Short mmCIF file of C-alpha atoms in Angstrom, two decimals:
data_model
loop_
_atom_site.label_atom_id
_atom_site.label_comp_id
_atom_site.label_asym_id
_atom_site.label_seq_id
_atom_site.Cartn_x
_atom_site.Cartn_y
_atom_site.Cartn_z
CA MET K 1 -3.43 -20.62 -11.44
CA LYS K 2 -5.34 -18.25 -9.12
CA MET K 3 -4.27 -20.25 -6.08
CA LEU K 4 -0.66 -20.39 -7.27
CA THR K 5 -0.59 -16.60 -7.71
CA PHE K 6 -1.80 -16.21 -4.14
CA ALA K 7 0.69 -18.84 -2.91
CA ARG K 8 3.56 -17.06 -4.68
CA ARG K 9 2.62 -13.80 -3.02
CA ASN K 10 2.64 -15.52 0.40
CA ALA K 11 6.08 -17.00 -0.23
CA GLN K 12 7.39 -13.57 -1.27
CA GLU K 13 5.95 -11.91 1.84
CA ILE K 14 7.60 -14.48 4.11
CA LEU K 15 10.97 -14.63 2.39
CA ARG K 16 11.33 -10.85 2.09
CA ASP K 17 10.99 -10.36 5.82
CA LYS K 18 14.59 -10.36 7.07
CA LEU K 19 13.52 -11.30 10.60
CA ASN K 20 11.89 -14.43 9.21
CA LEU K 21 15.12 -15.47 7.52
CA LEU K 22 17.12 -14.66 10.64
CA PHE K 23 14.92 -16.79 12.88
CA GLY K 24 13.88 -19.43 10.38
CA ILE K 25 17.34 -20.33 9.13
CA GLY K 26 19.76 -18.46 11.39
CA PHE K 27 18.43 -19.56 14.77
CA PRO K 28 18.46 -23.35 14.17
CA VAL K 29 21.91 -23.03 12.59
CA VAL K 30 23.28 -21.12 15.58
CA ILE K 31 21.82 -23.65 18.04
CA LEU K 32 23.25 -26.52 16.05
CA LEU K 33 26.69 -24.90 16.03
CA LEU K 34 26.53 -23.97 19.71
CA LEU K 35 25.42 -27.35 21.00
CA SER K 36 27.90 -29.13 18.75
CA ALA K 37 30.65 -26.96 20.23
CA ILE K 38 29.47 -27.89 23.75
CA GLN K 39 29.41 -31.57 22.79
CA ALA K 40 32.95 -31.30 21.40
CA ASN K 41 34.21 -29.89 24.70
CA ILE K 42 32.56 -32.43 27.02
CA PRO K 43 35.20 -34.69 28.65
CA GLN K 44 35.53 -38.08 27.00
CA GLU K 45 34.20 -40.05 30.01
CA ALA K 46 31.09 -37.83 30.22
CA LYS K 47 30.43 -38.22 26.50
CA GLN K 48 29.66 -41.91 27.00
CA GLN K 49 26.79 -41.02 29.33
CA MET K 50 25.70 -37.84 27.60
CA ASP K 51 24.90 -38.63 23.97
CA LEU K 52 21.97 -36.24 23.48
CA PHE K 53 24.07 -33.64 21.71
CA ARG K 54 25.77 -36.11 19.39
CA ILE K 55 25.14 -34.84 15.89
CA GLU K 56 23.08 -37.94 14.93
CA LYS K 57 20.62 -37.11 17.71
CA LEU K 58 20.95 -33.36 17.78
CA ALA K 59 20.42 -32.62 14.06
CA PRO K 60 16.99 -34.34 13.80
CA GLY K 61 15.89 -32.55 16.98
CA ILE K 62 16.93 -29.15 15.66
CA THR K 63 15.18 -29.75 12.33
CA VAL K 64 11.92 -30.41 14.20
CA PHE K 65 12.44 -27.46 16.55
CA GLY K 66 13.16 -25.19 13.57
CA LEU K 67 9.75 -25.99 12.14
CA SER K 68 8.07 -24.24 15.06
CA PHE K 69 9.07 -21.04 13.25
CA MET K 70 6.87 -22.10 10.33
CA THR K 71 3.91 -21.77 12.69
CA LEU K 72 5.06 -18.27 13.56
CA PHE K 73 5.52 -17.29 9.88
CA SER K 74 2.19 -18.72 8.80
CA ALA K 75 0.21 -17.30 11.74
CA THR K 76 1.81 -13.84 11.48
CA LEU K 77 1.12 -13.59 7.75
CA ILE K 78 -2.54 -14.57 8.08
CA ALA K 79 -3.14 -12.40 11.15
CA LYS K 80 -1.55 -9.39 9.44
CA ASP K 81 -3.56 -9.96 6.27
CA ARG K 82 -6.72 -10.04 8.35
CA GLY K 83 -5.69 -6.91 10.23
CA THR K 84 -4.88 -4.82 7.16
CA SER K 85 -8.03 -5.61 5.11
CA LEU K 86 -5.94 -7.25 2.40
CA LEU K 87 -7.77 -10.49 3.07
CA GLN K 88 -11.09 -8.66 2.84
CA ARG K 89 -10.07 -7.37 -0.57
CA LEU K 90 -9.05 -10.87 -1.67
CA TYR K 91 -12.33 -12.33 -0.38
CA THR K 92 -14.12 -10.21 -2.99
CA ALA K 93 -11.97 -11.79 -5.73
CA PRO K 94 -13.05 -15.06 -7.36
CA LEU K 95 -10.91 -17.25 -5.07
CA THR K 96 -12.43 -20.25 -3.29
CA ALA K 97 -11.92 -21.19 0.37
CA SER K 98 -9.61 -24.03 -0.68
CA ASP K 99 -7.56 -21.56 -2.77
CA PHE K 100 -6.94 -19.56 0.40
CA ILE K 101 -6.11 -22.56 2.60
CA LEU K 102 -3.77 -24.13 0.03
CA GLY K 103 -2.31 -20.72 -0.81
CA TYR K 104 -1.29 -20.17 2.78
CA THR K 105 -0.10 -23.76 3.34
CA LEU K 106 1.78 -24.80 0.21
CA PRO K 107 4.53 -22.12 0.09
CA LEU K 108 5.70 -23.07 3.56
CA LEU K 109 6.35 -26.68 2.59
CA PRO K 110 9.39 -25.95 0.35
CA ILE K 111 10.57 -23.39 2.92
CA SER K 112 10.35 -26.10 5.62
CA LEU K 113 12.23 -28.54 3.43
CA ALA K 114 14.90 -25.94 2.67
CA GLN K 115 15.30 -25.21 6.40
CA THR K 116 15.65 -28.94 7.13
CA ALA K 117 18.11 -29.37 4.27
CA VAL K 118 20.26 -26.49 5.59
CA CYS K 119 20.31 -28.11 9.05
CA TYR K 120 21.40 -31.48 7.63
CA LEU K 121 24.01 -29.88 5.36
CA LEU K 122 25.48 -28.13 8.37
CA ALA K 123 25.26 -31.38 10.34
CA LEU K 124 27.27 -33.07 7.57
CA ALA K 125 29.92 -30.38 7.94
CA LEU K 126 29.87 -31.03 11.69
CA GLY K 127 30.52 -34.73 11.28
CA LEU K 128 27.22 -36.40 10.43
CA THR K 129 27.86 -39.51 8.34
CA PRO K 130 26.47 -38.98 4.81
CA THR K 131 23.95 -41.75 4.18
CA VAL K 132 20.84 -42.20 2.09
CA HIS K 133 18.88 -42.06 5.35
CA ILE K 134 19.12 -38.27 5.24
CA LEU K 135 16.71 -38.42 2.30
CA LEU K 136 14.35 -40.54 4.41
CA ALA K 137 14.64 -37.94 7.19
CA LEU K 138 13.74 -35.21 4.68
CA LEU K 139 10.68 -37.23 3.69
CA THR K 140 9.50 -37.92 7.23
CA ILE K 141 9.80 -34.23 8.11
CA LEU K 142 6.90 -33.46 5.73
CA PRO K 143 3.99 -34.47 8.04
CA VAL K 144 5.71 -32.62 10.88
CA ALA K 145 5.96 -29.54 8.67
CA VAL K 146 2.28 -29.79 7.73
CA PHE K 147 1.39 -30.05 11.44
CA TYR K 148 3.33 -26.87 12.28
CA ILE K 149 2.02 -24.98 9.23
CA ALA K 150 -1.58 -25.98 10.04
CA LEU K 151 -1.03 -24.81 13.61
CA GLY K 152 -0.03 -21.45 12.13
CA LEU K 153 -3.18 -21.35 9.99
CA LEU K 154 -5.21 -22.08 13.11
CA CYS K 155 -3.49 -19.42 15.26
CA GLY K 156 -3.53 -16.82 12.47
CA SER K 157 -7.28 -17.35 12.03
CA VAL K 158 -7.98 -16.92 15.74
CA PHE K 159 -5.44 -14.42 17.09
CA THR K 160 -4.34 -10.91 16.12
CA ASP K 161 -0.78 -10.41 14.84
CA LYS K 162 0.30 -9.14 18.27
CA GLN K 163 -1.21 -12.13 20.05
CA VAL K 164 0.41 -14.44 17.51
CA GLY K 165 3.82 -13.15 18.58
CA GLY K 166 3.17 -14.27 22.15
CA VAL K 167 1.37 -17.52 21.44
CA CYS K 168 3.47 -18.83 18.56
CA GLY K 169 6.69 -16.90 19.11
CA ALA K 170 7.08 -17.57 22.81
CA LEU K 171 4.68 -20.27 24.01
CA LEU K 172 4.86 -22.70 21.11
CA THR K 173 8.64 -22.51 20.62
CA ASN K 174 9.08 -23.18 24.34
CA LEU K 175 6.60 -26.05 24.36
CA SER K 176 8.25 -27.43 21.26
CA ALA K 177 11.64 -27.16 22.94
CA TRP K 178 10.89 -28.43 26.46
CA LEU K 179 8.50 -31.26 25.58
CA SER K 180 10.44 -32.73 22.68
CA GLY K 181 13.41 -34.41 24.31
CA ILE K 182 15.85 -32.39 22.24
CA TRP K 183 17.65 -30.62 25.07
CA PHE K 184 17.35 -33.21 27.84
CA ASP K 185 16.26 -36.80 28.26
CA LEU K 186 12.58 -36.80 29.25
CA ASN K 187 13.12 -40.03 31.19
CA LEU K 188 15.35 -38.10 33.60
CA VAL K 189 12.39 -35.86 34.48
CA GLY K 190 9.80 -38.65 34.39
CA GLY K 191 6.41 -38.43 36.08
CA ALA K 192 3.64 -36.21 34.82
CA PHE K 193 6.06 -34.19 32.68
CA LYS K 194 7.08 -37.26 30.73
CA LYS K 195 3.45 -38.43 30.45
CA ALA K 196 2.36 -35.02 29.15
CA ALA K 197 5.22 -34.96 26.66
CA ASP K 198 4.28 -38.42 25.42
CA LEU K 199 0.72 -37.27 24.79
CA LEU K 200 1.88 -34.35 22.65
CA PRO K 201 3.34 -34.60 19.14
CA PHE K 202 6.70 -32.89 19.69
CA VAL K 203 8.67 -35.77 21.20
CA HIS K 204 7.16 -38.20 18.69
CA ALA K 205 8.22 -35.94 15.81
CA VAL K 206 11.79 -35.83 17.15
CA ASP K 207 11.96 -39.57 17.81
CA MET K 208 10.53 -40.29 14.35
CA GLU K 209 13.11 -38.05 12.73
CA ARG K 210 15.92 -39.64 14.74
CA ALA K 211 14.71 -43.11 13.71
CA ALA K 212 14.56 -42.04 10.06
CA LEU K 213 18.09 -40.63 10.15
CA ALA K 214 19.32 -43.82 11.77
CA GLY K 215 17.65 -45.90 9.03
CA ASN K 216 15.46 -47.56 11.65
CA THR K 217 12.27 -47.84 9.59
CA ALA K 218 10.50 -49.96 12.21
CA GLY K 219 11.15 -47.20 14.75
CA ILE K 220 9.45 -44.59 12.55
CA LEU K 221 5.96 -46.08 12.48
CA PRO K 222 4.72 -45.77 16.06
CA HIS K 223 5.72 -42.11 16.14
CA LEU K 224 4.41 -41.47 12.63
CA TYR K 225 0.90 -42.44 13.79
CA TRP K 226 1.08 -39.81 16.53
CA VAL K 227 2.36 -37.16 14.13
CA LEU K 228 -0.21 -38.00 11.45
CA GLY K 229 -2.99 -37.97 14.05
CA TYR K 230 -2.00 -34.54 15.34
CA MET K 231 -1.48 -33.30 11.78
CA ALA K 232 -5.00 -34.37 10.75
CA LEU K 233 -6.60 -32.92 13.88
CA THR K 234 -4.74 -29.61 13.61
CA LEU K 235 -5.45 -29.33 9.89
CA ALA K 236 -9.17 -29.95 10.47
CA ALA K 237 -9.26 -27.37 13.29
CA ALA K 238 -7.31 -24.89 11.13
CA VAL K 239 -9.68 -25.27 8.17
CA TRP K 240 -12.68 -24.85 10.49
CA ALA K 241 -11.20 -21.74 12.14
CA PHE K 242 -10.19 -20.20 8.81
CA LEU K 243 -13.63 -20.75 7.26
CA ARG K 244 -15.26 -19.33 10.40
CA GLN K 245 -13.26 -16.10 10.28
CA MET K 246 -13.81 -15.93 6.50
CA LYS K 247 -17.57 -16.07 7.09
CA ARG K 248 -17.29 -13.42 9.80
CA GLN K 249 -15.65 -10.98 7.38
CA MET G 1 -29.63 -0.06 -18.01
CA GLU G 2 -29.30 -0.76 -14.29
CA ALA G 3 -25.96 -2.09 -13.06
CA ILE G 4 -27.21 -2.60 -9.51
CA GLU G 5 -30.74 -3.36 -8.37
CA ILE G 6 -31.10 -3.55 -4.61
CA ARG G 7 -34.36 -5.06 -3.38
CA ASP G 8 -35.45 -4.70 0.23
CA LEU G 9 -31.93 -5.52 1.50
CA THR G 10 -31.72 -5.99 5.26
CA LYS G 11 -28.90 -6.93 7.62
CA GLN G 12 -29.66 -7.71 11.23
CA TYR G 13 -26.97 -8.33 13.88
CA ARG G 14 -28.79 -9.73 16.93
CA ASP G 15 -30.54 -6.64 18.33
CA VAL G 16 -29.10 -4.16 15.83
CA THR G 17 -30.49 -3.57 12.35
CA ALA G 18 -27.47 -2.34 10.39
CA VAL G 19 -29.36 -2.00 7.09
CA SER G 20 -33.14 -1.95 6.89
CA GLY G 21 -35.19 -2.60 3.73
CA LEU G 22 -32.82 -0.84 1.33
CA THR G 23 -34.24 -0.57 -2.17
CA LEU G 24 -32.25 1.28 -4.81
CA SER G 25 -31.26 1.15 -8.48
CA ILE G 26 -27.92 2.40 -9.78
CA HIS G 27 -27.41 2.95 -13.50
CA ALA G 28 -24.48 1.52 -15.47
CA GLY G 29 -21.60 3.99 -15.59
CA GLU G 30 -23.02 6.07 -12.75
CA LEU G 31 -20.96 7.30 -9.80
CA PHE G 32 -23.20 6.96 -6.78
CA SER G 33 -22.11 8.23 -3.37
CA LEU G 34 -23.42 6.88 -0.10
CA LEU G 35 -23.30 9.39 2.73
CA GLY G 36 -24.11 8.94 6.37
CA VAL G 37 -22.76 9.39 9.85
CA ASN G 38 -20.85 6.54 11.52
CA GLY G 39 -23.06 3.48 11.94
CA ALA G 40 -25.48 4.59 9.22
CA GLY G 41 -25.02 1.28 7.37
CA LYS G 42 -22.81 2.36 4.44
CA THR G 43 -20.02 -0.16 4.98
CA THR G 44 -22.48 -2.98 5.77
CA THR G 45 -24.27 -2.21 2.50
CA ILE G 46 -21.01 -2.43 0.57
CA LYS G 47 -20.08 -5.63 2.40
CA MET G 48 -23.38 -7.21 1.38
CA LEU G 49 -23.12 -6.02 -2.22
CA SER G 50 -19.57 -7.36 -2.48
CA CYS G 51 -20.61 -10.75 -1.02
CA LEU G 52 -18.51 -10.34 2.13
CA THR G 53 -21.59 -10.50 4.34
CA ALA G 54 -24.79 -12.38 3.63
CA PRO G 55 -27.98 -10.31 3.91
CA THR G 56 -30.53 -11.34 6.52
CA SER G 57 -33.25 -10.81 3.91
CA GLY G 58 -33.71 -9.22 0.52
CA ASP G 59 -31.38 -9.47 -2.46
CA ALA G 60 -29.43 -7.37 -4.94
CA LEU G 61 -28.64 -8.01 -8.59
CA LEU G 62 -25.24 -6.86 -9.81
CA CYS G 63 -25.06 -6.95 -13.60
CA GLY G 64 -27.96 -9.38 -13.34
CA HIS G 65 -26.33 -11.72 -10.80
CA SER G 66 -27.83 -12.30 -7.38
CA ILE G 67 -25.58 -11.66 -4.37
CA VAL G 68 -27.47 -14.40 -2.52
CA LYS G 69 -27.43 -17.15 -5.14
CA GLU G 70 -24.57 -16.25 -7.52
CA ALA G 71 -21.74 -14.94 -5.35
CA SER G 72 -18.97 -16.26 -7.61
CA GLN G 73 -20.46 -14.58 -10.70
CA VAL G 74 -20.88 -11.36 -8.73
CA LYS G 75 -17.22 -11.53 -7.65
CA SER G 76 -16.12 -11.79 -11.26
CA VAL G 77 -17.68 -8.40 -12.14
CA ILE G 78 -16.85 -6.36 -9.03
CA ALA G 79 -13.81 -4.97 -7.25
CA VAL G 80 -13.47 -3.34 -3.87
CA SER G 81 -11.03 -0.80 -2.53
CA PRO G 82 -11.51 -1.22 1.23
CA GLN G 83 -11.58 1.59 3.78
CA GLU G 84 -8.25 0.61 5.32
CA THR G 85 -5.01 0.17 3.46
CA ALA G 86 -5.16 -3.20 1.76
CA VAL G 87 -1.84 -3.79 0.01
CA ALA G 88 0.76 -6.53 0.38
CA PRO G 89 3.55 -4.59 2.13
CA HIS G 90 6.62 -6.58 1.05
CA LEU G 91 5.54 -6.74 -2.58
CA THR G 92 6.38 -3.96 -4.99
CA VAL G 93 3.66 -1.83 -6.54
CA ARG G 94 3.88 -3.84 -9.74
CA GLU G 95 3.78 -7.16 -7.86
CA ASN G 96 0.67 -6.04 -6.00
CA LEU G 97 -1.01 -5.36 -9.34
CA GLU G 98 0.19 -8.73 -10.67
CA LEU G 99 -1.27 -10.40 -7.58
CA MET G 100 -4.72 -8.97 -8.24
CA ALA G 101 -4.53 -9.77 -11.96
CA GLY G 102 -3.46 -13.33 -11.11
CA VAL G 103 -6.24 -14.01 -8.61
CA HIS G 104 -8.71 -12.86 -11.27
CA GLY G 105 -7.34 -15.53 -13.59
CA PHE G 106 -5.36 -13.37 -16.03
CA SER G 107 -2.73 -15.17 -18.11
CA ARG G 108 0.90 -14.10 -17.61
CA GLN G 109 0.92 -12.00 -20.77
CA LYS G 110 -2.47 -10.41 -20.08
CA SER G 111 -1.35 -9.66 -16.53
CA ALA G 112 1.86 -7.98 -17.74
CA ASP G 113 -0.04 -5.87 -20.28
CA ALA G 114 -2.71 -4.91 -17.74
CA CYS G 115 -0.05 -3.92 -15.17
CA ASP G 116 1.80 -1.76 -17.72
CA ALA G 117 -1.44 -0.05 -18.65
CA MET G 118 -2.52 0.50 -15.04
CA ILE G 119 0.88 1.86 -13.98
CA GLN G 120 0.67 4.36 -16.81
CA ARG G 121 -3.00 5.17 -16.26
CA LEU G 122 -2.63 5.92 -12.56
CA ASP G 123 0.82 7.47 -12.95
CA LEU G 124 2.53 4.88 -10.76
CA SER G 125 5.70 4.45 -12.81
CA SER G 126 7.89 6.40 -10.38
CA VAL G 127 7.03 3.97 -7.55
CA ALA G 128 6.43 0.78 -9.55
CA ARG G 129 9.50 -0.98 -8.14
CA LYS G 130 9.09 0.22 -4.57
CA ALA G 131 7.74 -1.97 -1.78
CA ALA G 132 4.11 -1.01 -1.19
CA GLY G 133 4.61 -0.92 2.58
CA LYS G 134 7.13 1.91 2.20
CA LEU G 135 4.87 4.22 0.20
CA SER G 136 3.14 7.29 1.65
CA GLY G 137 -0.57 7.11 2.50
CA GLY G 138 -1.51 8.89 -0.73
CA TRP G 139 0.46 6.52 -2.93
CA GLN G 140 -0.92 3.51 -1.06
CA ARG G 141 -4.49 4.71 -1.68
CA ARG G 142 -3.69 5.24 -5.34
CA LEU G 143 -2.23 1.73 -5.50
CA SER G 144 -5.26 0.38 -3.66
CA ILE G 145 -7.55 1.82 -6.34
CA ALA G 146 -5.26 0.53 -9.10
CA MET G 147 -5.46 -2.96 -7.53
CA ALA G 148 -9.23 -2.73 -7.63
CA LEU G 149 -9.22 -1.54 -11.26
CA ILE G 150 -6.74 -4.06 -12.68
CA SER G 151 -9.45 -6.71 -13.15
CA GLU G 152 -11.49 -4.24 -15.28
CA PRO G 153 -14.52 -4.48 -12.97
CA LYS G 154 -17.95 -3.50 -14.20
CA ILE G 155 -18.76 -2.31 -10.69
CA LEU G 156 -16.23 -0.67 -8.38
CA PHE G 157 -16.73 -0.06 -4.66
CA LEU G 158 -14.61 2.69 -3.13
CA ASP G 159 -15.02 2.70 0.65
CA GLU G 160 -13.85 6.10 1.95
CA PRO G 161 -11.00 6.29 -0.58
CA THR G 162 -9.61 9.63 0.59
CA LEU G 163 -9.92 9.15 4.34
CA GLY G 164 -6.90 10.58 6.15
CA LEU G 165 -5.23 12.01 3.04
CA ASP G 166 -3.86 15.54 2.84
CA VAL G 167 -5.50 18.09 0.54
CA LEU G 168 -3.08 17.55 -2.33
CA ALA G 169 -3.26 13.77 -2.24
CA ARG G 170 -7.06 13.99 -2.06
CA SER G 171 -7.21 16.30 -5.05
CA GLU G 172 -5.00 13.94 -7.06
CA LEU G 173 -7.20 11.01 -6.14
CA TRP G 174 -10.30 12.93 -7.16
CA ASP G 175 -8.76 13.35 -10.60
CA VAL G 176 -8.22 9.59 -10.76
CA ILE G 177 -11.83 8.91 -9.76
CA ARG G 178 -13.16 11.50 -12.25
CA GLU G 179 -11.20 9.76 -14.98
CA LEU G 180 -12.98 6.48 -14.13
CA LYS G 181 -16.45 7.95 -14.44
CA GLY G 182 -18.53 6.41 -17.18
CA LYS G 183 -16.16 3.45 -17.59
CA SER G 184 -17.27 1.54 -14.49
CA THR G 185 -20.25 1.89 -12.21
CA ILE G 186 -18.80 3.31 -8.99
CA ILE G 187 -20.24 3.19 -5.50
CA LEU G 188 -18.35 5.53 -3.23
CA THR G 189 -18.78 5.98 0.50
CA THR G 190 -17.42 9.10 2.10
CA HIS G 191 -17.70 11.42 5.06
CA TYR G 192 -16.62 14.40 2.97
CA MET G 193 -19.60 16.33 1.62
CA GLU G 194 -17.54 18.30 -0.89
CA GLU G 195 -16.15 15.04 -2.22
CA ALA G 196 -19.62 13.62 -2.81
CA GLU G 197 -20.76 16.86 -4.41
CA ALA G 198 -17.73 17.16 -6.68
CA LEU G 199 -17.68 13.58 -7.92
CA SER G 200 -21.15 12.08 -7.82
CA ASP G 201 -23.90 11.74 -10.38
CA ARG G 202 -26.28 10.92 -7.54
CA ILE G 203 -26.03 10.85 -3.77
CA GLY G 204 -27.83 8.64 -1.26
CA ILE G 205 -27.99 9.54 2.42
CA MET G 206 -28.33 6.76 4.97
CA LYS G 207 -29.34 7.02 8.58
CA THR G 208 -29.65 4.12 11.05
CA GLY G 209 -29.67 1.63 8.20
CA ARG G 210 -32.27 3.35 6.05
CA LEU G 211 -31.97 5.41 2.88
CA VAL G 212 -33.52 8.75 3.86
CA ALA G 213 -32.69 10.78 0.73
CA CYS G 214 -31.52 10.12 -2.81
CA GLY G 215 -30.88 12.43 -5.76
CA THR G 216 -28.40 14.67 -7.52
CA ALA G 217 -26.34 17.10 -5.43
CA ALA G 218 -28.71 19.90 -6.45
CA GLU G 219 -31.74 17.84 -5.44
CA ILE G 220 -30.19 16.95 -2.10
CA LYS G 221 -29.43 20.62 -1.38
CA GLN G 222 -32.98 21.56 -2.31
CA LEU G 223 -34.37 18.80 -0.12
CA GLY G 224 -32.16 19.90 2.78
CA GLY G 225 -33.09 23.54 2.30
CA SER G 226 -29.55 24.88 1.97
CA ASP G 227 -27.08 25.95 -0.70
CA LYS G 228 -24.35 24.20 1.21
CA MET G 229 -24.11 20.45 0.92
CA GLU G 230 -22.97 20.02 4.51
CA ASP G 231 -25.88 22.01 5.93
CA ALA G 232 -28.33 20.21 3.67
CA PHE G 233 -26.93 16.87 4.85
CA VAL G 234 -27.24 17.85 8.51
CA ASN G 235 -30.80 19.09 7.98
CA ILE G 236 -31.82 15.89 6.22
CA VAL G 237 -30.22 13.61 8.82
CA LYS G 238 -31.62 15.59 11.75
CA GLY G 239 -35.03 15.85 10.16
CA ALA G 240 -35.34 12.20 9.20
CA ALA G 241 -37.63 10.15 11.45
CA GLN G 242 -35.81 7.84 13.85
#
């Protein structure tokens, strides 16, 4: 009950910030519309070679990219709470460390799912074939969402709210975009860039989501291991960093 | 009956001793003010008493519970209104109160009743539906105190509650604090001598982590050799051994 009260407050803080809604829902929707419009205007002969922006490939990529905003939301909220002494006040209330960690994490899960659902609904309007695999894609997005939310918990525990804007708002969204294979085929770049991308979770999250949407369950697993591994590592680091700053209060 | 018994409480940060061997008893229902220049150890003392910072040595019993061994029990009987604004900005005044009631484990009905009572008690009805982040500094401080009071704490810590407020807002907040006297034990830190004099049952003066004087306002003025609280404070602080 105590944790749920805290979680509800966090959801309200995030959802009442108009900029959050604009970026969290609006930005992925605009990108999806824009790139679909580009795809529609590519000459027929080029379309056969350039399939990256086909809705079946584009929509899963945008859903993953959109989750990078969950990191920004989560990190900004925590960093601001630390900066305004609200967290200090709450630390004197009978809440446990796990109440705080769950309270910051749980509200962002339904928000992530809602963002993903909006992307797929728009994708359906843009020509995505309605199949049951969309439900599988919604399920497989969950570990990706936890990874991004945990990254926010980690950044919010370490950085100030101004630093969070730079690290999560600029750096992470760019990393998440360039190293994910959403906008261009990583094989075309190759070399160290491709190797670095393969060692990071972003491209695996996108490929897993694409496999899920295509109903290719065998294709999900190898990428799921990468995502789960990064999720566990980030979550552990986030819990450690949060407890450390809690102790420092 | 003593609400707070502080026993040889010490906080050491590497080379700096923020609080040194503090021993003090505060009676139930008393309003006790802690005075001191910046770095005297007031905020560190409050942080230790409210279980935000662990003491290096010593202990304190709050309503019989040890801050070292029974932090969760201590947290159930205290509330803190921090020095800086500590409200959830996108939540309304009422929602902020509901948040604090909820994290103290109030049921939905008890929370609603407590919020109604607190809004009436601290005269917050005109701003109850406004977002806390859009309130003036005075209203935010009033809300901050209401958030601390909603859990009906036995011990209330007010860390510089009127800092930065204009004269009118400060006067209004003094009335609120006066109204609380006798109902909760209140520990108040302040830089304003007239505030301490007007509100306190007893005053403690800290310097470089040590309690150098303690008594009623009249006793402090006598000790400092002046009819004015400010002069007495300066004399005591300047005269205290380093």
